mmCIF file of C-alpha atoms in Angstrom:
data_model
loop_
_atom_site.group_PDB
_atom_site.id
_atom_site.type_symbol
_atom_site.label_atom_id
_atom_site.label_comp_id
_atom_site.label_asym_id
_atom_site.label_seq_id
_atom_site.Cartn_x
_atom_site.Cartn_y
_atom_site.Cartn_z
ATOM 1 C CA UNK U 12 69.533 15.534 -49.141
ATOM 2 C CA UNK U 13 68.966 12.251 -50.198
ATOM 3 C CA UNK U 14 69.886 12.370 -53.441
ATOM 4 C CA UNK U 15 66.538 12.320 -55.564
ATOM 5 C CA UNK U 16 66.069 12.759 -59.023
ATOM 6 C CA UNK U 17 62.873 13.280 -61.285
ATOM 7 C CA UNK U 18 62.703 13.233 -65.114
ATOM 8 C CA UNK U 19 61.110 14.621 -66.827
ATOM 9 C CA UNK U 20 60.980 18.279 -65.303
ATOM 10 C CA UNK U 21 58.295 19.302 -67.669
ATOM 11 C CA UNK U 22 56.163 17.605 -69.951
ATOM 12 C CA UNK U 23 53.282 18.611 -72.103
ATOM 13 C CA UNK U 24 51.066 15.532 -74.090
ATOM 14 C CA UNK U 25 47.716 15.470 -75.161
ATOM 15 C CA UNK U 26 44.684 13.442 -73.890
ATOM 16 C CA UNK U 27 44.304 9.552 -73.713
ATOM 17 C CA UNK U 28 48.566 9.351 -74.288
ATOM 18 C CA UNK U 29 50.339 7.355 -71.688
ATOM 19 C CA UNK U 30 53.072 9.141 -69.394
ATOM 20 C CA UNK U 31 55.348 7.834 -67.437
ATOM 21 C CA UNK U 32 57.075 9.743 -64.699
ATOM 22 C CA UNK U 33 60.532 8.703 -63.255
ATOM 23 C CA UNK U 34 62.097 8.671 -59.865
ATOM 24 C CA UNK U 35 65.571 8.083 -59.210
ATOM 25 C CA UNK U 36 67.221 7.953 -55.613
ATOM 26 C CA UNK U 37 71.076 7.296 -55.362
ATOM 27 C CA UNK U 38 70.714 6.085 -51.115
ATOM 28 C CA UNK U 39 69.083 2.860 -51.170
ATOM 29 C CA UNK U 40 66.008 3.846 -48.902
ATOM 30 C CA UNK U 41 63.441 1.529 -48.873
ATOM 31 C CA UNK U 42 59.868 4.148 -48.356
ATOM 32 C CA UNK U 43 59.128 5.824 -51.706
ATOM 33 C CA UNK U 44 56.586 8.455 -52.732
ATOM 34 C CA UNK U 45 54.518 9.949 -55.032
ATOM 35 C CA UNK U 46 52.238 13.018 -54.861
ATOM 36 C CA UNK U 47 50.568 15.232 -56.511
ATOM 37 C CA UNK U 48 50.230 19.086 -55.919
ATOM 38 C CA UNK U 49 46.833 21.447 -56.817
ATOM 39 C CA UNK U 50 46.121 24.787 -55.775
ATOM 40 C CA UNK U 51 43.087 24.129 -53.402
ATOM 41 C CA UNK U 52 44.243 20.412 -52.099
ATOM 42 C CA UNK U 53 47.735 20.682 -51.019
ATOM 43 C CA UNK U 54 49.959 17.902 -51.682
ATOM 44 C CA UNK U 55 47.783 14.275 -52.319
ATOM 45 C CA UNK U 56 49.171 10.670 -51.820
ATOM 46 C CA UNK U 57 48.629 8.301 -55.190
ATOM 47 C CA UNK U 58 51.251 6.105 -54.487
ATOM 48 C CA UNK U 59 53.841 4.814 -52.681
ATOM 49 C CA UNK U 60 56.197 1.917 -52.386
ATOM 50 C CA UNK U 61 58.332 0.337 -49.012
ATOM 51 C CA UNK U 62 60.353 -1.892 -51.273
ATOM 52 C CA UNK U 63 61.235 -3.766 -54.298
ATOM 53 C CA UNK U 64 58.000 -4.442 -56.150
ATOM 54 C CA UNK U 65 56.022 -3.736 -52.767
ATOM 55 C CA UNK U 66 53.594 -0.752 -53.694
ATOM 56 C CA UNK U 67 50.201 0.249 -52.343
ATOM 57 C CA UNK U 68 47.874 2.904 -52.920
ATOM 58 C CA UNK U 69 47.117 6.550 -51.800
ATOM 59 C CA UNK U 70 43.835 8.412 -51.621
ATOM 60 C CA UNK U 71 44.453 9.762 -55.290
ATOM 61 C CA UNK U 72 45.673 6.803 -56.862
ATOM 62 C CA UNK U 73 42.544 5.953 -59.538
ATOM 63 C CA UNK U 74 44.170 6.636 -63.148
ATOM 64 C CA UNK U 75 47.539 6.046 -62.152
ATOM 65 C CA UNK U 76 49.953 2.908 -61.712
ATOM 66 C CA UNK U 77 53.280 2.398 -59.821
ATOM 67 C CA UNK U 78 56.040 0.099 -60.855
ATOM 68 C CA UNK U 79 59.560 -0.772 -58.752
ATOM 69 C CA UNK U 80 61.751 -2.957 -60.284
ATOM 70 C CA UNK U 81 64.752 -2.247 -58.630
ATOM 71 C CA UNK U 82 65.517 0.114 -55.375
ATOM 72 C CA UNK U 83 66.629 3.175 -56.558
ATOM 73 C CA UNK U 84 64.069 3.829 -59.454
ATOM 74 C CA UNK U 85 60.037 4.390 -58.854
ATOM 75 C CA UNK U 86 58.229 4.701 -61.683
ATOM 76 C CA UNK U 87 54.755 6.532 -61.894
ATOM 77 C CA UNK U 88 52.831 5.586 -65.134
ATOM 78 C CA UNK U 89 49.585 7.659 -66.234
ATOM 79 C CA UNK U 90 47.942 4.840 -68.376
ATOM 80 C CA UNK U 91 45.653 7.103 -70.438
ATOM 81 C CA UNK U 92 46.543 10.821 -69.480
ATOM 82 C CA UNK U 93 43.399 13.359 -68.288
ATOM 83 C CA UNK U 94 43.391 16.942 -68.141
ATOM 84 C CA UNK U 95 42.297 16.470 -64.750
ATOM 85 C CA UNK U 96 46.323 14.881 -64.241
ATOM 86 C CA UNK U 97 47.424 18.298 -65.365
ATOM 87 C CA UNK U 98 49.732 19.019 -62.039
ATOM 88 C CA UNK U 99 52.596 18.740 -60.302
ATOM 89 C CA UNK U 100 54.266 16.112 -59.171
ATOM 90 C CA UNK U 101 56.576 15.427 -56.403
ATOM 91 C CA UNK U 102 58.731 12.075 -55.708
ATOM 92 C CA UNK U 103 59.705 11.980 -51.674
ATOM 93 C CA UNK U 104 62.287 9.692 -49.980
ATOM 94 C CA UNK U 105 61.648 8.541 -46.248
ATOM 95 C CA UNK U 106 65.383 8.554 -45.093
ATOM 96 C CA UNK U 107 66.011 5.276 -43.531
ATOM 97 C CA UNK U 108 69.050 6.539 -41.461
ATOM 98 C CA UNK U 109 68.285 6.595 -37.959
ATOM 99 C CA UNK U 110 64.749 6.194 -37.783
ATOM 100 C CA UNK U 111 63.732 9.432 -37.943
ATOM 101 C CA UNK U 112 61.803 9.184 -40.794
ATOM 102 C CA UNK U 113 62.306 12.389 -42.538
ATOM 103 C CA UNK U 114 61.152 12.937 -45.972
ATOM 104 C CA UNK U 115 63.173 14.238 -48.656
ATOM 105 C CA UNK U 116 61.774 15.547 -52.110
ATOM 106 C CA UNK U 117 62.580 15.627 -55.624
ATOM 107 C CA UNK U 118 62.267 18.681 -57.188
ATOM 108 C CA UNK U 119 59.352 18.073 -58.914
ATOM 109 C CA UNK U 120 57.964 17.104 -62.376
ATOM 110 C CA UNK U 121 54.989 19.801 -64.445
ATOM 111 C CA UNK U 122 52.660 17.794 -66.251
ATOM 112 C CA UNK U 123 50.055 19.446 -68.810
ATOM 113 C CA UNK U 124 47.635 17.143 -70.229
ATOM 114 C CA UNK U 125 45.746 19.138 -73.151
ATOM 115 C CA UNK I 19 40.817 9.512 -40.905
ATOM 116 C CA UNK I 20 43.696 12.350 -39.936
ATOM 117 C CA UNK I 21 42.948 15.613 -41.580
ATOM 118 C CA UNK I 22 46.002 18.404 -40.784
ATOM 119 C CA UNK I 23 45.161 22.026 -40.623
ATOM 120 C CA UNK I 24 47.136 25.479 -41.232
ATOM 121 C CA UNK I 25 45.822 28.936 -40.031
ATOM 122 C CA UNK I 26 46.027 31.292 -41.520
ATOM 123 C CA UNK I 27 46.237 30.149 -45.595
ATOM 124 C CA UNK I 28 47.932 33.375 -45.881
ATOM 125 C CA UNK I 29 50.040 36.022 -43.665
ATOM 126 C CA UNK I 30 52.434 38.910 -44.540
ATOM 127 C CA UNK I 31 54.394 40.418 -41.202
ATOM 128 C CA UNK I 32 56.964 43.279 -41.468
ATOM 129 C CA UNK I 33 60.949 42.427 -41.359
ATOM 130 C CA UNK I 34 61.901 42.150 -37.941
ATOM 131 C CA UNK I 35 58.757 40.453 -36.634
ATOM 132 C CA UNK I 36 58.685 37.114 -34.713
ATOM 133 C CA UNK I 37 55.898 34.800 -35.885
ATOM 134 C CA UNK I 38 54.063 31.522 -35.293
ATOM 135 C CA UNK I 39 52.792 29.298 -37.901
ATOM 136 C CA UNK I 40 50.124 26.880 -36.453
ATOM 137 C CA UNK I 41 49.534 23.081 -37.602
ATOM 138 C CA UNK I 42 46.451 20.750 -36.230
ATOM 139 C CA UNK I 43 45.640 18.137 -36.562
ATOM 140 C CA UNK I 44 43.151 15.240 -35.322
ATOM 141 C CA UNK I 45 44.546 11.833 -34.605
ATOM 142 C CA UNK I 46 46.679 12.072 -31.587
ATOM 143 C CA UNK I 47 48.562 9.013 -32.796
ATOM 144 C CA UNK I 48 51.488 10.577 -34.859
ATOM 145 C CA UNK I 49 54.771 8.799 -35.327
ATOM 146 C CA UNK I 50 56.245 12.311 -36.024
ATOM 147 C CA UNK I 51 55.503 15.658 -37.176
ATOM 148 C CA UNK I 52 57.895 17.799 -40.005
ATOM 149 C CA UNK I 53 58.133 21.403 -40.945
ATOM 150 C CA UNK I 54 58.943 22.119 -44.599
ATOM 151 C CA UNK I 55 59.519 25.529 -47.088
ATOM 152 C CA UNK I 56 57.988 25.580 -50.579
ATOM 153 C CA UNK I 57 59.230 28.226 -52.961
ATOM 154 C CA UNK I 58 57.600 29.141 -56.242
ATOM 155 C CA UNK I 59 58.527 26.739 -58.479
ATOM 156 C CA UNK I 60 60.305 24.464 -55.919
ATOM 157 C CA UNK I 61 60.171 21.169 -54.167
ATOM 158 C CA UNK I 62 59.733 21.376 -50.459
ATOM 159 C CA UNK I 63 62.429 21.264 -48.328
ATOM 160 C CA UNK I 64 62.549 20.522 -45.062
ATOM 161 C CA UNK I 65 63.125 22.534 -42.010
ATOM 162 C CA UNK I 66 62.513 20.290 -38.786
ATOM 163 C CA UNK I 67 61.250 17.185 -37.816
ATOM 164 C CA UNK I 68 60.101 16.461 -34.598
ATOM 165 C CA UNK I 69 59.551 13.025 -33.131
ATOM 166 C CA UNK I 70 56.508 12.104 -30.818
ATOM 167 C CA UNK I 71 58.490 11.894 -28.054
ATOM 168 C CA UNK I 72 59.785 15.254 -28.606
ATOM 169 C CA UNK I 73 58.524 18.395 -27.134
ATOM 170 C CA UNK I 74 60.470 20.645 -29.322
ATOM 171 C CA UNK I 75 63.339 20.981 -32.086
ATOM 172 C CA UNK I 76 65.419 24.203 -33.062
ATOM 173 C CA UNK I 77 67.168 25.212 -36.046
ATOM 174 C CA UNK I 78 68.890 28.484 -36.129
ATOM 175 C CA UNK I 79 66.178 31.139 -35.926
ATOM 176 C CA UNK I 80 63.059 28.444 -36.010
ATOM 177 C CA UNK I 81 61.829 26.601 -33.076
ATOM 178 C CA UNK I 82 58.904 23.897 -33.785
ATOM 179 C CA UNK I 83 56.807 22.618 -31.108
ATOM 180 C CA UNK I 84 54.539 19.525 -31.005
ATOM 181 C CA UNK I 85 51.624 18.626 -28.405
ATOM 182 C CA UNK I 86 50.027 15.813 -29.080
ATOM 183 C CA UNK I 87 47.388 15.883 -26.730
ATOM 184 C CA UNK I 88 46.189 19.026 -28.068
ATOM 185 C CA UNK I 89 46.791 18.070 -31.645
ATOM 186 C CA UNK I 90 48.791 21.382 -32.502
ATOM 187 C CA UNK I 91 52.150 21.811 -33.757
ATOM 188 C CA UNK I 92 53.230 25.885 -33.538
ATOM 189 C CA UNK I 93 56.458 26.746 -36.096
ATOM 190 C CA UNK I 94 58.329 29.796 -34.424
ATOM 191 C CA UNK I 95 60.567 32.176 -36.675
ATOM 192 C CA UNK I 96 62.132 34.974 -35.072
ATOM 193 C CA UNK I 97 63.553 38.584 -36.982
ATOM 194 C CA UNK I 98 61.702 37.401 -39.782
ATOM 195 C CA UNK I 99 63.489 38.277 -43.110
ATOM 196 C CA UNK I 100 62.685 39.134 -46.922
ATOM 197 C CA UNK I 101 64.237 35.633 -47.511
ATOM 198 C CA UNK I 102 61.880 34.052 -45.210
ATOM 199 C CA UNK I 103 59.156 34.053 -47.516
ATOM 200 C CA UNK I 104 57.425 31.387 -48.738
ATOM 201 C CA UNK I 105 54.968 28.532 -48.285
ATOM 202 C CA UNK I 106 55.310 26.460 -45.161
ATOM 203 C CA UNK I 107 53.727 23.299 -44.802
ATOM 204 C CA UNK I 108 53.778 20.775 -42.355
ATOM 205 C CA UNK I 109 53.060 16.989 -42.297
ATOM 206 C CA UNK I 110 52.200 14.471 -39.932
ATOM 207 C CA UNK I 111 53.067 10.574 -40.550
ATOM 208 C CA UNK I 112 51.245 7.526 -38.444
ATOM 209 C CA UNK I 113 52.942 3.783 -38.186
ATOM 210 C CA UNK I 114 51.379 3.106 -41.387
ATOM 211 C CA UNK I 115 54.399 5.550 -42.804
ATOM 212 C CA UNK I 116 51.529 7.989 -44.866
ATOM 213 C CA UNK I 117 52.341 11.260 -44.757
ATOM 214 C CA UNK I 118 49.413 14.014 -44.554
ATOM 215 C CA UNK I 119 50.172 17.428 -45.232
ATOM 216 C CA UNK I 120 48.351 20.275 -43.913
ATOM 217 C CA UNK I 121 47.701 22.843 -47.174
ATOM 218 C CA UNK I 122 50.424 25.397 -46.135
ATOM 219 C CA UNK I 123 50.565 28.773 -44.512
ATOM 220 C CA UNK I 124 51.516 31.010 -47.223
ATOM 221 C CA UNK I 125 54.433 33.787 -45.933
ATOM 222 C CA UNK I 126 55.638 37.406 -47.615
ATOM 223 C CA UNK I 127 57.827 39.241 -45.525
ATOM 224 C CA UNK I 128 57.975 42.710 -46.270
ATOM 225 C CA UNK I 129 61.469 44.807 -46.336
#
């Protein structure tokens, strides 16, 4: 367990409003993640980060932004919200600890975009 | 590109059965390959991880294999149980430190 914490759990907005998705780890490991989940496509990389304000993109990343400002806190920001964003999403943690790298995840945060 | 396969998308086994989930998948060059359980609702937690120089991990009643050559990773759960069911997924990761998951092998394990 590495400690990983996503807020909100559930959210419901409406179209063209900006979300912003949070994801808090209390370990200090540098490789964060964010995905998405659909029936039909599995679980889809938009983002992820390998450090302080060191972020690159995923295959699903167009309509989405990524901001990390300090270690333990990723931020996932939907700058004008789709219905086609409607999903889950899932924050993971690549645990740093012995150079395994096994990934953790957060529990998970429903978005509905009406 | 690395695309990662489960078959089947769906199985359902009586209790008591031993099973194997399969994974493929088509770039040879993995850094590691990891099991994980989905339940409704859930994040996905995970099971085993296997490293590429690793043949095999076990974890109670699961055993997870990897051969690269091949490109197949098989997940092995013996005297399945009620409790057992779920979605499993695996995932493979490259140097680059992407993970790509493979879209699950959904499990029901009937009493």
């Amino acid at each position: 367990d590495a400690g990983i914490t996503q807020s909100p759990r559930h959210k419901v907005t409406e179209t063209g409003t900006p979300v912003t998705l949070r994801c808090h780890q209390t370990e200090n490991h540098r490789y964060m993640y964010w995905y998405r989940q659909d029936p039909g496509h599995g679980l889809r990389l938009i983002h992820y980060s390998y450090g302080v304000k060191d972020t690159d993109k995923g295959e699903v990343s167009d309509g989405y932004s990524v901001s990390r400002s300090k270690t333990e806190d990723f931020l996932l920001t939907l700058e004008s919200a789709t219905s086609s964003q409607t999903s889950v999403y899932f924050c993971a943690i690549r645990d740093d600890r012995g150079n395994t790298g096994e990934l953790f995840f957060g529990e998970g945060s429903r978005l509905t975009v009406l | 590109k690395q695309e990662v396969t489960q078959i089947p998308a769906a199985l359902s086994v009586p209790e008591g059965e031993n099973l194997v989930l399969n994974c493929s998948f088509t770039d040879s060059a993995i850094y590691n390959l990891q099991w994980f359980r989905q339940d409704p609702g859930k994040g996905l937690t995970s099971l085993l991880l296997i490293q590429s120089s690793q043949r095999e991990q076990t974890s109670g009643r699961l055993n997870a294999s990897l051969d690269k050559s091949s490109g197949r990773s098989t997940l092995y759960i013996a005297a399945s149980q009620p409790g057992d069911s779920a979605t499993y997924l695996c995932a493979v990761v490259s140097g680059t430190y992407k993970y790509i998951f493979g879209t699950g092998t959904r499990l029901k394990v009937l009493a």
